[in-house]
Amino acid sequence: VTPVLVHGASGRMGRSILRLMEPMPDLALAAAVTRSGRHGLAPGLELPSERLGECPEFRVAIDFSLPDAFDAIMSLCVERKAALVSGTTGLNASQDAALSEASIHIPVLWAANFSPGVAVLAELVERAAAALPGWDADIIESHHVHKRDAPSGTALALGARVSKGRGHEPHYAALRAGDIVGEHTVQLSGLGERLELIHRATDRDIFARGALHAAVWIAGQPPGRYTMKDCLGLS
Ligand code: NAD
């Protein structure tokens, strides 16, 4: 059984992770880290973020927090030689570089999106963009009003796949409305025709399930920087 630290445990994603992890035989909660440490989550296992260093032993950390909180959990994972699965979006370039640096010492899997559908979408987008180099490329994304970063991490990751296929970035449009879990449309527009590749998430449990699957998988991996493609065997 792998002991797991959940970082950002009181958030929308953190709560889904805690609920779905409970019946899983391979994973056991070591600590639920929240900002105040007083949400009544996981009795006896909730820890305020300022006492992160006191966390009991864990083998994998699952992080869905905010960019400001990310450096602390990454350093702790390196210090404890534990694996890191993170879905926190809006990280800056130096945080991304630090993640690659950390992966020399520990296994890390950061993904802008943990849904299997988006992992396949990314493959299709790269293929389509490469096959239609002269067409306009646009990415339209919609999320709930509480989402802080825009364009979404998923839109940027899909944009990187478009660039890979044709050498320049697409345009982005972001919509924030109601309780939309997450929708992404990659639109390739030619003269007289248009190709649209769309993913709609209707339940954020898909991201939580993907991250928990990644946590089970990464516990058995050597240090390195992994993607959902590795974890889902799409490579
Ligand atoms: P949220 O605002 O509901 O939760 C964020 C949580 O982080 C809050 O509970 C907050 O208290 C906590 N936090 C803030 N500072 C902290 C600190 N110093 N220590 C510990 N916890 C701290 O947001 P959310 O909707 O749960 O999303 C969290 C992150 O995950 C965002 O970056 C979001 O974009 C991303 N996300 C990723 C995926 C994916 O599949 N990769 C899916 C959904 C959301």
PDB file of C-alpha atoms and ligand atoms in Angstrom:
ATOM      1  CA  VAL A   1       0.000   0.000   0.000  1.00  0.00           C
ATOM      2  CA  THR A   2       1.395   3.398  -1.057  1.00  0.00           C
ATOM      3  CA  PRO A   3       1.107   6.233   1.498  1.00  0.00           C
ATOM      4  CA  VAL A   4      -0.127   9.398  -0.269  1.00  0.00           C
ATOM      5  CA  LEU A   5       0.016  13.078   0.652  1.00  0.00           C
ATOM      6  CA  VAL A   6      -2.822  15.094  -0.892  1.00  0.00           C
ATOM      7  CA  HIS A   7      -1.818  18.754  -1.331  1.00  0.00           C
ATOM      8  CA  GLY A   8      -4.637  21.290  -1.826  1.00  0.00           C
ATOM      9  CA  ALA A   9      -6.996  18.784  -0.199  1.00  0.00           C
ATOM     10  CA  SER A  10      -9.816  21.259   0.498  1.00  0.00           C
ATOM     11  CA  GLY A  11     -10.181  22.420  -3.121  1.00  0.00           C
ATOM     12  CA  ARG A  12     -12.609  21.147  -5.757  1.00  0.00           C
ATOM     13  CA  MET A  13     -10.044  18.650  -7.065  1.00  0.00           C
ATOM     14  CA  GLY A  14      -8.579  17.797  -3.641  1.00  0.00           C
ATOM     15  CA  ARG A  15     -11.987  16.775  -2.306  1.00  0.00           C
ATOM     16  CA  SER A  16     -12.651  14.536  -5.337  1.00  0.00           C
ATOM     17  CA  ILE A  17      -9.238  12.909  -4.826  1.00  0.00           C
ATOM     18  CA  LEU A  18      -9.934  12.194  -1.136  1.00  0.00           C
ATOM     19  CA  ARG A  19     -13.391  10.722  -1.860  1.00  0.00           C
ATOM     20  CA  LEU A  20     -12.260   8.496  -4.746  1.00  0.00           C
ATOM     21  CA  MET A  21      -9.068   7.375  -3.004  1.00  0.00           C
ATOM     22  CA  GLU A  22     -10.821   6.066   0.083  1.00  0.00           C
ATOM     23  CA  PRO A  23     -11.939   2.691  -1.357  1.00  0.00           C
ATOM     24  CA  MET A  24      -8.708   2.146  -3.339  1.00  0.00           C
ATOM     25  CA  PRO A  25      -6.730  -0.801  -1.914  1.00  0.00           C
ATOM     26  CA  ASP A  26      -3.339   0.324  -3.347  1.00  0.00           C
ATOM     27  CA  LEU A  27      -3.333   3.832  -1.807  1.00  0.00           C
ATOM     28  CA  ALA A  28      -3.618   5.050   1.793  1.00  0.00           C
ATOM     29  CA  LEU A  29      -3.904   8.677   2.894  1.00  0.00           C
ATOM     30  CA  ALA A  30      -0.834   9.842   4.850  1.00  0.00           C
ATOM     31  CA  ALA A  31      -1.855  13.517   5.089  1.00  0.00           C
ATOM     32  CA  ALA A  32      -4.378  15.979   3.657  1.00  0.00           C
ATOM     33  CA  VAL A  33      -2.621  19.355   3.408  1.00  0.00           C
ATOM     34  CA  THR A  34      -4.820  22.454   3.341  1.00  0.00           C
ATOM     35  CA  ARG A  35      -4.134  26.137   3.866  1.00  0.00           C
ATOM     36  CA  SER A  36      -5.768  26.407   7.288  1.00  0.00           C
ATOM     37  CA  GLY A  37      -5.648  22.774   8.391  1.00  0.00           C
ATOM     38  CA  ARG A  38      -9.215  23.173   9.666  1.00  0.00           C
ATOM     39  CA  HIS A  39     -11.678  21.803   7.128  1.00  0.00           C
ATOM     40  CA  GLY A  40     -12.713  18.677   9.015  1.00  0.00           C
ATOM     41  CA  LEU A  41     -11.270  16.498   6.249  1.00  0.00           C
ATOM     42  CA  ALA A  42      -9.810  13.079   7.054  1.00  0.00           C
ATOM     43  CA  PRO A  43      -9.846  13.201  10.896  1.00  0.00           C
ATOM     44  CA  GLY A  44      -6.335  13.250  12.366  1.00  0.00           C
ATOM     45  CA  LEU A  45      -4.684  13.460   8.947  1.00  0.00           C
ATOM     46  CA  GLU A  46      -5.328  17.097   8.025  1.00  0.00           C
ATOM     47  CA  LEU A  47      -2.229  19.269   8.171  1.00  0.00           C
ATOM     48  CA  PRO A  48      -1.982  23.065   7.676  1.00  0.00           C
ATOM     49  CA  SER A  49       0.385  24.087   4.873  1.00  0.00           C
ATOM     50  CA  GLU A  50       2.772  25.944   7.240  1.00  0.00           C
ATOM     51  CA  ARG A  51       3.462  22.599   8.948  1.00  0.00           C
ATOM     52  CA  LEU A  52       4.041  20.721   5.678  1.00  0.00           C
ATOM     53  CA  GLY A  53       7.528  19.658   6.822  1.00  0.00           C
ATOM     54  CA  GLU A  54       6.001  17.692   9.710  1.00  0.00           C
ATOM     55  CA  CYS A  55       4.093  15.424   7.353  1.00  0.00           C
ATOM     56  CA  PRO A  56       4.405  11.711   8.149  1.00  0.00           C
ATOM     57  CA  GLU A  57       6.137   9.426   5.657  1.00  0.00           C
ATOM     58  CA  PHE A  58       4.618   9.304   2.164  1.00  0.00           C
ATOM     59  CA  ARG A  59       5.665   7.773  -1.146  1.00  0.00           C
ATOM     60  CA  VAL A  60       3.601   9.864  -3.578  1.00  0.00           C
ATOM     61  CA  ALA A  61       2.219  13.417  -3.340  1.00  0.00           C
ATOM     62  CA  ILE A  62      -0.856  14.369  -5.379  1.00  0.00           C
ATOM     63  CA  ASP A  63      -0.966  18.147  -5.830  1.00  0.00           C
ATOM     64  CA  PHE A  64      -3.934  20.187  -7.101  1.00  0.00           C
ATOM     65  CA  SER A  65      -3.246  23.552  -5.509  1.00  0.00           C
ATOM     66  CA  LEU A  66      -2.114  26.921  -6.834  1.00  0.00           C
ATOM     67  CA  PRO A  67       1.202  28.088  -8.368  1.00  0.00           C
ATOM     68  CA  ASP A  68       2.078  29.906  -5.101  1.00  0.00           C
ATOM     69  CA  ALA A  69       1.866  26.650  -3.153  1.00  0.00           C
ATOM     70  CA  PHE A  70       3.653  24.482  -5.704  1.00  0.00           C
ATOM     71  CA  ASP A  71       7.332  25.126  -4.802  1.00  0.00           C
ATOM     72  CA  ALA A  72       6.857  23.917  -1.211  1.00  0.00           C
ATOM     73  CA  ILE A  73       5.373  20.552  -2.179  1.00  0.00           C
ATOM     74  CA  MET A  74       7.950  19.963  -4.891  1.00  0.00           C
ATOM     75  CA  SER A  75      10.858  20.662  -2.485  1.00  0.00           C
ATOM     76  CA  LEU A  76       9.348  18.355   0.121  1.00  0.00           C
ATOM     77  CA  CYS A  77       9.046  15.529  -2.430  1.00  0.00           C
ATOM     78  CA  VAL A  78      12.724  15.921  -3.383  1.00  0.00           C
ATOM     79  CA  GLU A  79      13.727  16.039   0.298  1.00  0.00           C
ATOM     80  CA  ARG A  80      11.746  12.893   1.104  1.00  0.00           C
ATOM     81  CA  LYS A  81      12.570  11.147  -2.213  1.00  0.00           C
ATOM     82  CA  ALA A  82       8.852  10.777  -2.897  1.00  0.00           C
ATOM     83  CA  ALA A  83       7.128  10.877  -6.299  1.00  0.00           C
ATOM     84  CA  LEU A  84       5.056  13.898  -7.360  1.00  0.00           C
ATOM     85  CA  VAL A  85       1.839  13.860  -9.395  1.00  0.00           C
ATOM     86  CA  SER A  86       0.705  17.433 -10.031  1.00  0.00           C
ATOM     87  CA  GLY A  87      -2.187  18.960 -11.951  1.00  0.00           C
ATOM     88  CA  THR A  88      -1.625  22.538 -10.776  1.00  0.00           C
ATOM     89  CA  THR A  89      -1.858  24.862 -13.769  1.00  0.00           C
ATOM     90  CA  GLY A  90      -0.508  28.378 -14.313  1.00  0.00           C
ATOM     91  CA  LEU A  91       3.055  27.420 -13.295  1.00  0.00           C
ATOM     92  CA  ASN A  92       5.704  29.838 -14.603  1.00  0.00           C
ATOM     93  CA  ALA A  93       8.719  28.892 -16.752  1.00  0.00           C
ATOM     94  CA  SER A  94      11.101  28.682 -13.774  1.00  0.00           C
ATOM     95  CA  GLN A  95       8.703  26.373 -11.897  1.00  0.00           C
ATOM     96  CA  ASP A  96       8.541  24.184 -14.982  1.00  0.00           C
ATOM     97  CA  ALA A  97      12.358  24.153 -15.181  1.00  0.00           C
ATOM     98  CA  ALA A  98      12.546  23.280 -11.465  1.00  0.00           C
ATOM     99  CA  LEU A  99      10.203  20.364 -12.116  1.00  0.00           C
ATOM    100  CA  SER A 100      12.571  19.001 -14.763  1.00  0.00           C
ATOM    101  CA  GLU A 101      15.484  19.492 -12.356  1.00  0.00           C
ATOM    102  CA  ALA A 102      13.595  17.616  -9.609  1.00  0.00           C
ATOM    103  CA  SER A 103      12.915  14.745 -12.011  1.00  0.00           C
ATOM    104  CA  ILE A 104      16.647  13.888 -11.944  1.00  0.00           C
ATOM    105  CA  HIS A 105      16.075  12.799  -8.338  1.00  0.00           C
ATOM    106  CA  ILE A 106      12.418  11.708  -8.142  1.00  0.00           C
ATOM    107  CA  PRO A 107       9.666  10.509 -10.502  1.00  0.00           C
ATOM    108  CA  VAL A 108       7.377  13.417 -11.472  1.00  0.00           C
ATOM    109  CA  LEU A 109       4.257  13.525 -13.598  1.00  0.00           C
ATOM    110  CA  TRP A 110       2.779  16.945 -14.247  1.00  0.00           C
ATOM    111  CA  ALA A 111      -0.221  17.129 -16.556  1.00  0.00           C
ATOM    112  CA  ALA A 112      -2.437  20.053 -17.482  1.00  0.00           C
ATOM    113  CA  ASN A 113      -5.232  17.524 -17.826  1.00  0.00           C
ATOM    114  CA  PHE A 114      -5.590  14.028 -16.379  1.00  0.00           C
ATOM    115  CA  SER A 115      -8.506  12.895 -18.544  1.00  0.00           C
ATOM    116  CA  PRO A 116      -7.806  10.010 -20.945  1.00  0.00           C
ATOM    117  CA  GLY A 117      -9.964  11.745 -23.581  1.00  0.00           C
ATOM    118  CA  VAL A 118      -7.733  14.822 -23.614  1.00  0.00           C
ATOM    119  CA  ALA A 119      -4.597  12.646 -23.858  1.00  0.00           C
ATOM    120  CA  VAL A 120      -6.018  11.155 -27.075  1.00  0.00           C
ATOM    121  CA  LEU A 121      -7.255  14.563 -28.275  1.00  0.00           C
ATOM    122  CA  ALA A 122      -3.690  15.908 -27.986  1.00  0.00           C
ATOM    123  CA  GLU A 123      -2.447  13.150 -30.314  1.00  0.00           C
ATOM    124  CA  LEU A 124      -5.217  13.868 -32.858  1.00  0.00           C
ATOM    125  CA  VAL A 125      -4.546  17.623 -32.705  1.00  0.00           C
ATOM    126  CA  GLU A 126      -0.855  17.191 -33.449  1.00  0.00           C
ATOM    127  CA  ARG A 127      -1.635  14.988 -36.442  1.00  0.00           C
ATOM    128  CA  ALA A 128      -4.338  17.270 -37.838  1.00  0.00           C
ATOM    129  CA  ALA A 129      -2.283  20.465 -37.391  1.00  0.00           C
ATOM    130  CA  ALA A 130       0.705  18.906 -39.154  1.00  0.00           C
ATOM    131  CA  ALA A 131      -1.476  17.690 -42.034  1.00  0.00           C
ATOM    132  CA  LEU A 132      -3.094  21.136 -42.564  1.00  0.00           C
ATOM    133  CA  PRO A 133      -0.161  23.559 -42.217  1.00  0.00           C
ATOM    134  CA  GLY A 134      -1.711  26.483 -44.120  1.00  0.00           C
ATOM    135  CA  TRP A 135      -4.949  26.563 -42.104  1.00  0.00           C
ATOM    136  CA  ASP A 136      -5.742  28.968 -39.265  1.00  0.00           C
ATOM    137  CA  ALA A 137      -5.582  27.318 -35.830  1.00  0.00           C
ATOM    138  CA  ASP A 138      -7.641  28.540 -32.874  1.00  0.00           C
ATOM    139  CA  ILE A 139      -8.298  27.072 -29.431  1.00  0.00           C
ATOM    140  CA  ILE A 140     -11.474  28.010 -27.608  1.00  0.00           C
ATOM    141  CA  GLU A 141     -11.847  26.945 -23.979  1.00  0.00           C
ATOM    142  CA  SER A 142     -14.685  27.349 -21.441  1.00  0.00           C
ATOM    143  CA  HIS A 143     -14.495  26.893 -17.666  1.00  0.00           C
ATOM    144  CA  HIS A 144     -16.370  27.773 -14.466  1.00  0.00           C
ATOM    145  CA  VAL A 145     -16.127  31.309 -13.084  1.00  0.00           C
ATOM    146  CA  HIS A 146     -13.752  30.326 -10.237  1.00  0.00           C
ATOM    147  CA  LYS A 147     -10.920  29.278 -12.537  1.00  0.00           C
ATOM    148  CA  ARG A 148      -7.988  31.662 -12.074  1.00  0.00           C
ATOM    149  CA  ASP A 149      -5.679  31.054 -15.037  1.00  0.00           C
ATOM    150  CA  ALA A 150      -6.523  31.804 -18.676  1.00  0.00           C
ATOM    151  CA  PRO A 151      -5.979  30.351 -21.201  1.00  0.00           C
ATOM    152  CA  SER A 152      -6.301  27.044 -19.348  1.00  0.00           C
ATOM    153  CA  GLY A 153      -3.290  24.784 -18.896  1.00  0.00           C
ATOM    154  CA  THR A 154      -5.007  22.278 -21.189  1.00  0.00           C
ATOM    155  CA  ALA A 155      -5.471  24.909 -23.933  1.00  0.00           C
ATOM    156  CA  LEU A 156      -1.757  25.784 -23.717  1.00  0.00           C
ATOM    157  CA  ALA A 157      -0.777  22.102 -23.800  1.00  0.00           C
ATOM    158  CA  LEU A 158      -2.970  21.554 -26.874  1.00  0.00           C
ATOM    159  CA  GLY A 159      -1.461  24.725 -28.366  1.00  0.00           C
ATOM    160  CA  ALA A 160       2.020  23.263 -27.909  1.00  0.00           C
ATOM    161  CA  ARG A 161       0.898  20.208 -29.882  1.00  0.00           C
ATOM    162  CA  VAL A 162      -0.427  22.474 -32.675  1.00  0.00           C
ATOM    163  CA  SER A 163       2.930  24.313 -32.755  1.00  0.00           C
ATOM    164  CA  LYS A 164       4.802  21.020 -32.877  1.00  0.00           C
ATOM    165  CA  GLY A 165       2.820  20.062 -35.955  1.00  0.00           C
ATOM    166  CA  ARG A 166       3.267  23.351 -37.846  1.00  0.00           C
ATOM    167  CA  GLY A 167       5.834  25.579 -36.090  1.00  0.00           C
ATOM    168  CA  HIS A 168       3.697  28.448 -34.780  1.00  0.00           C
ATOM    169  CA  GLU A 169       1.246  28.935 -31.900  1.00  0.00           C
ATOM    170  CA  PRO A 170      -2.534  29.047 -32.391  1.00  0.00           C
ATOM    171  CA  HIS A 171      -4.770  31.869 -31.133  1.00  0.00           C
ATOM    172  CA  TYR A 172      -6.608  31.362 -27.848  1.00  0.00           C
ATOM    173  CA  ALA A 173     -10.038  32.414 -26.620  1.00  0.00           C
ATOM    174  CA  ALA A 174     -11.145  31.806 -23.013  1.00  0.00           C
ATOM    175  CA  LEU A 175     -14.698  31.911 -21.649  1.00  0.00           C
ATOM    176  CA  ARG A 176     -15.565  31.866 -17.916  1.00  0.00           C
ATOM    177  CA  ALA A 177     -19.199  31.037 -17.182  1.00  0.00           C
ATOM    178  CA  GLY A 178     -21.331  29.246 -14.570  1.00  0.00           C
ATOM    179  CA  ASP A 179     -20.146  25.821 -13.436  1.00  0.00           C
ATOM    180  CA  ILE A 180     -18.611  24.513 -16.699  1.00  0.00           C
ATOM    181  CA  VAL A 181     -16.150  21.742 -15.732  1.00  0.00           C
ATOM    182  CA  GLY A 182     -13.999  22.211 -18.848  1.00  0.00           C
ATOM    183  CA  GLU A 183     -14.478  22.323 -22.623  1.00  0.00           C
ATOM    184  CA  HIS A 184     -11.811  22.638 -25.324  1.00  0.00           C
ATOM    185  CA  THR A 185     -12.326  23.124 -29.052  1.00  0.00           C
ATOM    186  CA  VAL A 186      -9.390  23.059 -31.439  1.00  0.00           C
ATOM    187  CA  GLN A 187     -10.550  24.663 -34.673  1.00  0.00           C
ATOM    188  CA  LEU A 188      -8.608  24.402 -37.907  1.00  0.00           C
ATOM    189  CA  SER A 189     -10.022  26.682 -40.578  1.00  0.00           C
ATOM    190  CA  GLY A 190      -9.268  26.482 -44.282  1.00  0.00           C
ATOM    191  CA  LEU A 191     -10.930  28.121 -47.269  1.00  0.00           C
ATOM    192  CA  GLY A 192     -14.468  26.774 -47.536  1.00  0.00           C
ATOM    193  CA  GLU A 193     -14.097  24.164 -44.774  1.00  0.00           C
ATOM    194  CA  ARG A 194     -13.393  23.829 -41.052  1.00  0.00           C
ATOM    195  CA  LEU A 195     -12.261  20.966 -38.827  1.00  0.00           C
ATOM    196  CA  GLU A 196     -13.225  21.016 -35.127  1.00  0.00           C
ATOM    197  CA  LEU A 197     -11.848  18.664 -32.488  1.00  0.00           C
ATOM    198  CA  ILE A 198     -13.790  18.984 -29.228  1.00  0.00           C
ATOM    199  CA  HIS A 199     -13.493  17.578 -25.719  1.00  0.00           C
ATOM    200  CA  ARG A 200     -16.123  18.221 -23.044  1.00  0.00           C
ATOM    201  CA  ALA A 201     -15.582  17.244 -19.427  1.00  0.00           C
ATOM    202  CA  THR A 202     -18.878  16.981 -17.546  1.00  0.00           C
ATOM    203  CA  ASP A 203     -17.561  15.623 -14.232  1.00  0.00           C
ATOM    204  CA  ARG A 204     -14.254  16.578 -12.550  1.00  0.00           C
ATOM    205  CA  ASP A 205     -14.019  13.053 -11.130  1.00  0.00           C
ATOM    206  CA  ILE A 206     -12.421  12.081 -14.466  1.00  0.00           C
ATOM    207  CA  PHE A 207      -9.388  14.252 -13.602  1.00  0.00           C
ATOM    208  CA  ALA A 208      -9.237  12.849 -10.072  1.00  0.00           C
ATOM    209  CA  ARG A 209      -9.441   9.251 -11.341  1.00  0.00           C
ATOM    210  CA  GLY A 210      -6.674   9.965 -13.854  1.00  0.00           C
ATOM    211  CA  ALA A 211      -4.441  11.463 -11.142  1.00  0.00           C
ATOM    212  CA  LEU A 212      -5.070   8.501  -8.806  1.00  0.00           C
ATOM    213  CA  HIS A 213      -4.252   6.092 -11.625  1.00  0.00           C
ATOM    214  CA  ALA A 214      -1.055   8.095 -12.200  1.00  0.00           C
ATOM    215  CA  ALA A 215      -0.221   7.891  -8.469  1.00  0.00           C
ATOM    216  CA  VAL A 216      -0.492   4.081  -8.470  1.00  0.00           C
ATOM    217  CA  TRP A 217       1.572   3.897 -11.668  1.00  0.00           C
ATOM    218  CA  ILE A 218       4.325   6.333 -10.639  1.00  0.00           C
ATOM    219  CA  ALA A 219       4.970   4.588  -7.308  1.00  0.00           C
ATOM    220  CA  GLY A 220       6.754   1.873  -9.309  1.00  0.00           C
ATOM    221  CA  GLN A 221       8.784   4.144 -11.606  1.00  0.00           C
ATOM    222  CA  PRO A 222      12.420   5.301 -11.381  1.00  0.00           C
ATOM    223  CA  PRO A 223      13.201   9.073 -11.289  1.00  0.00           C
ATOM    224  CA  GLY A 224      12.197  10.889 -14.473  1.00  0.00           C
ATOM    225  CA  ARG A 225       9.715  13.358 -15.918  1.00  0.00           C
ATOM    226  CA  TYR A 226       6.631  11.523 -17.136  1.00  0.00           C
ATOM    227  CA  THR A 227       3.452  12.485 -18.992  1.00  0.00           C
ATOM    228  CA  MET A 228      -0.045  10.998 -19.170  1.00  0.00           C
ATOM    229  CA  LYS A 229       1.053   9.455 -22.453  1.00  0.00           C
ATOM    230  CA  ASP A 230       3.590   7.315 -20.533  1.00  0.00           C
ATOM    231  CA  CYS A 231       1.120   6.477 -17.796  1.00  0.00           C
ATOM    232  CA  LEU A 232      -1.667   5.475 -20.215  1.00  0.00           C
ATOM    233  CA  GLY A 233       0.736   3.517 -22.423  1.00  0.00           C
ATOM    234  CA  LEU A 234       0.054   5.763 -25.453  1.00  0.00           C
ATOM    235  CA  SER A 235       3.757   6.229 -26.240  1.00  0.00           C
TER     236      SER A 235
HETATM  237  P1  NAD B   1      -9.528  25.249  -5.845  1.00  0.00           P
HETATM  238  O1  NAD B   1      -9.353  26.712  -5.789  1.00  0.00           O
HETATM  239  O2  NAD B   1     -10.880  24.657  -5.570  1.00  0.00           O
HETATM  240  O3  NAD B   1      -8.490  24.532  -4.868  1.00  0.00           O
HETATM  241  C1  NAD B   1      -7.157  24.964  -4.680  1.00  0.00           C
HETATM  242  C2  NAD B   1      -6.767  24.493  -3.329  1.00  0.00           C
HETATM  243  O4  NAD B   1      -5.380  24.766  -3.058  1.00  0.00           O
HETATM  244  C3  NAD B   1      -7.586  25.207  -2.242  1.00  0.00           C
HETATM  245  O5  NAD B   1      -8.121  24.240  -1.379  1.00  0.00           O
HETATM  246  C4  NAD B   1      -6.541  26.063  -1.560  1.00  0.00           C
HETATM  247  O6  NAD B   1      -6.847  26.230  -0.188  1.00  0.00           O
HETATM  248  C5  NAD B   1      -5.322  25.197  -1.732  1.00  0.00           C
HETATM  249  N1  NAD B   1      -4.101  25.936  -1.414  1.00  0.00           N
HETATM  250  C6  NAD B   1      -3.786  27.205  -1.723  1.00  0.00           C
HETATM  251  N2  NAD B   1      -2.601  27.516  -1.198  1.00  0.00           N
HETATM  252  C7  NAD B   1      -2.178  26.421  -0.542  1.00  0.00           C
HETATM  253  C8  NAD B   1      -1.038  26.100   0.206  1.00  0.00           C
HETATM  254  N3  NAD B   1      -0.078  27.000   0.407  1.00  0.00           N
HETATM  255  N4  NAD B   1      -0.904  24.853   0.694  1.00  0.00           N
HETATM  256  C9  NAD B   1      -1.853  23.937   0.510  1.00  0.00           C
HETATM  257  N5  NAD B   1      -2.968  24.174  -0.183  1.00  0.00           N
HETATM  258  C10 NAD B   1      -3.117  25.406  -0.693  1.00  0.00           C
HETATM  259  O7  NAD B   1      -9.039  24.801  -7.289  1.00  0.00           O
HETATM  260  P2  NAD B   1      -9.301  23.432  -8.062  1.00  0.00           P
HETATM  261  O8  NAD B   1     -10.438  23.643  -9.009  1.00  0.00           O
HETATM  262  O9  NAD B   1      -9.341  22.279  -7.125  1.00  0.00           O
HETATM  263  O10 NAD B   1      -7.992  23.375  -8.953  1.00  0.00           O
HETATM  264  C11 NAD B   1      -6.697  23.293  -8.364  1.00  0.00           C
HETATM  265  C12 NAD B   1      -5.658  23.344  -9.460  1.00  0.00           C
HETATM  266  O11 NAD B   1      -5.793  22.193 -10.311  1.00  0.00           O
HETATM  267  C13 NAD B   1      -5.780  24.559 -10.403  1.00  0.00           C
HETATM  268  O12 NAD B   1      -4.490  24.946 -10.784  1.00  0.00           O
HETATM  269  C14 NAD B   1      -6.564  23.994 -11.596  1.00  0.00           C
HETATM  270  O13 NAD B   1      -6.331  24.714 -12.770  1.00  0.00           O
HETATM  271  C15 NAD B   1      -5.978  22.610 -11.656  1.00  0.00           C
HETATM  272  N6  NAD B   1      -6.805  21.582 -12.306  1.00  0.00           N
HETATM  273  C16 NAD B   1      -6.121  20.642 -13.011  1.00  0.00           C
HETATM  274  C17 NAD B   1      -6.804  19.599 -13.593  1.00  0.00           C
HETATM  275  C18 NAD B   1      -6.027  18.551 -14.328  1.00  0.00           C
HETATM  276  O14 NAD B   1      -6.607  17.562 -14.827  1.00  0.00           O
HETATM  277  N7  NAD B   1      -4.703  18.678 -14.405  1.00  0.00           N
HETATM  278  C19 NAD B   1      -8.189  19.497 -13.475  1.00  0.00           C
HETATM  279  C20 NAD B   1      -8.859  20.466 -12.740  1.00  0.00           C
HETATM  280  C21 NAD B   1      -8.153  21.506 -12.136  1.00  0.00           C
END
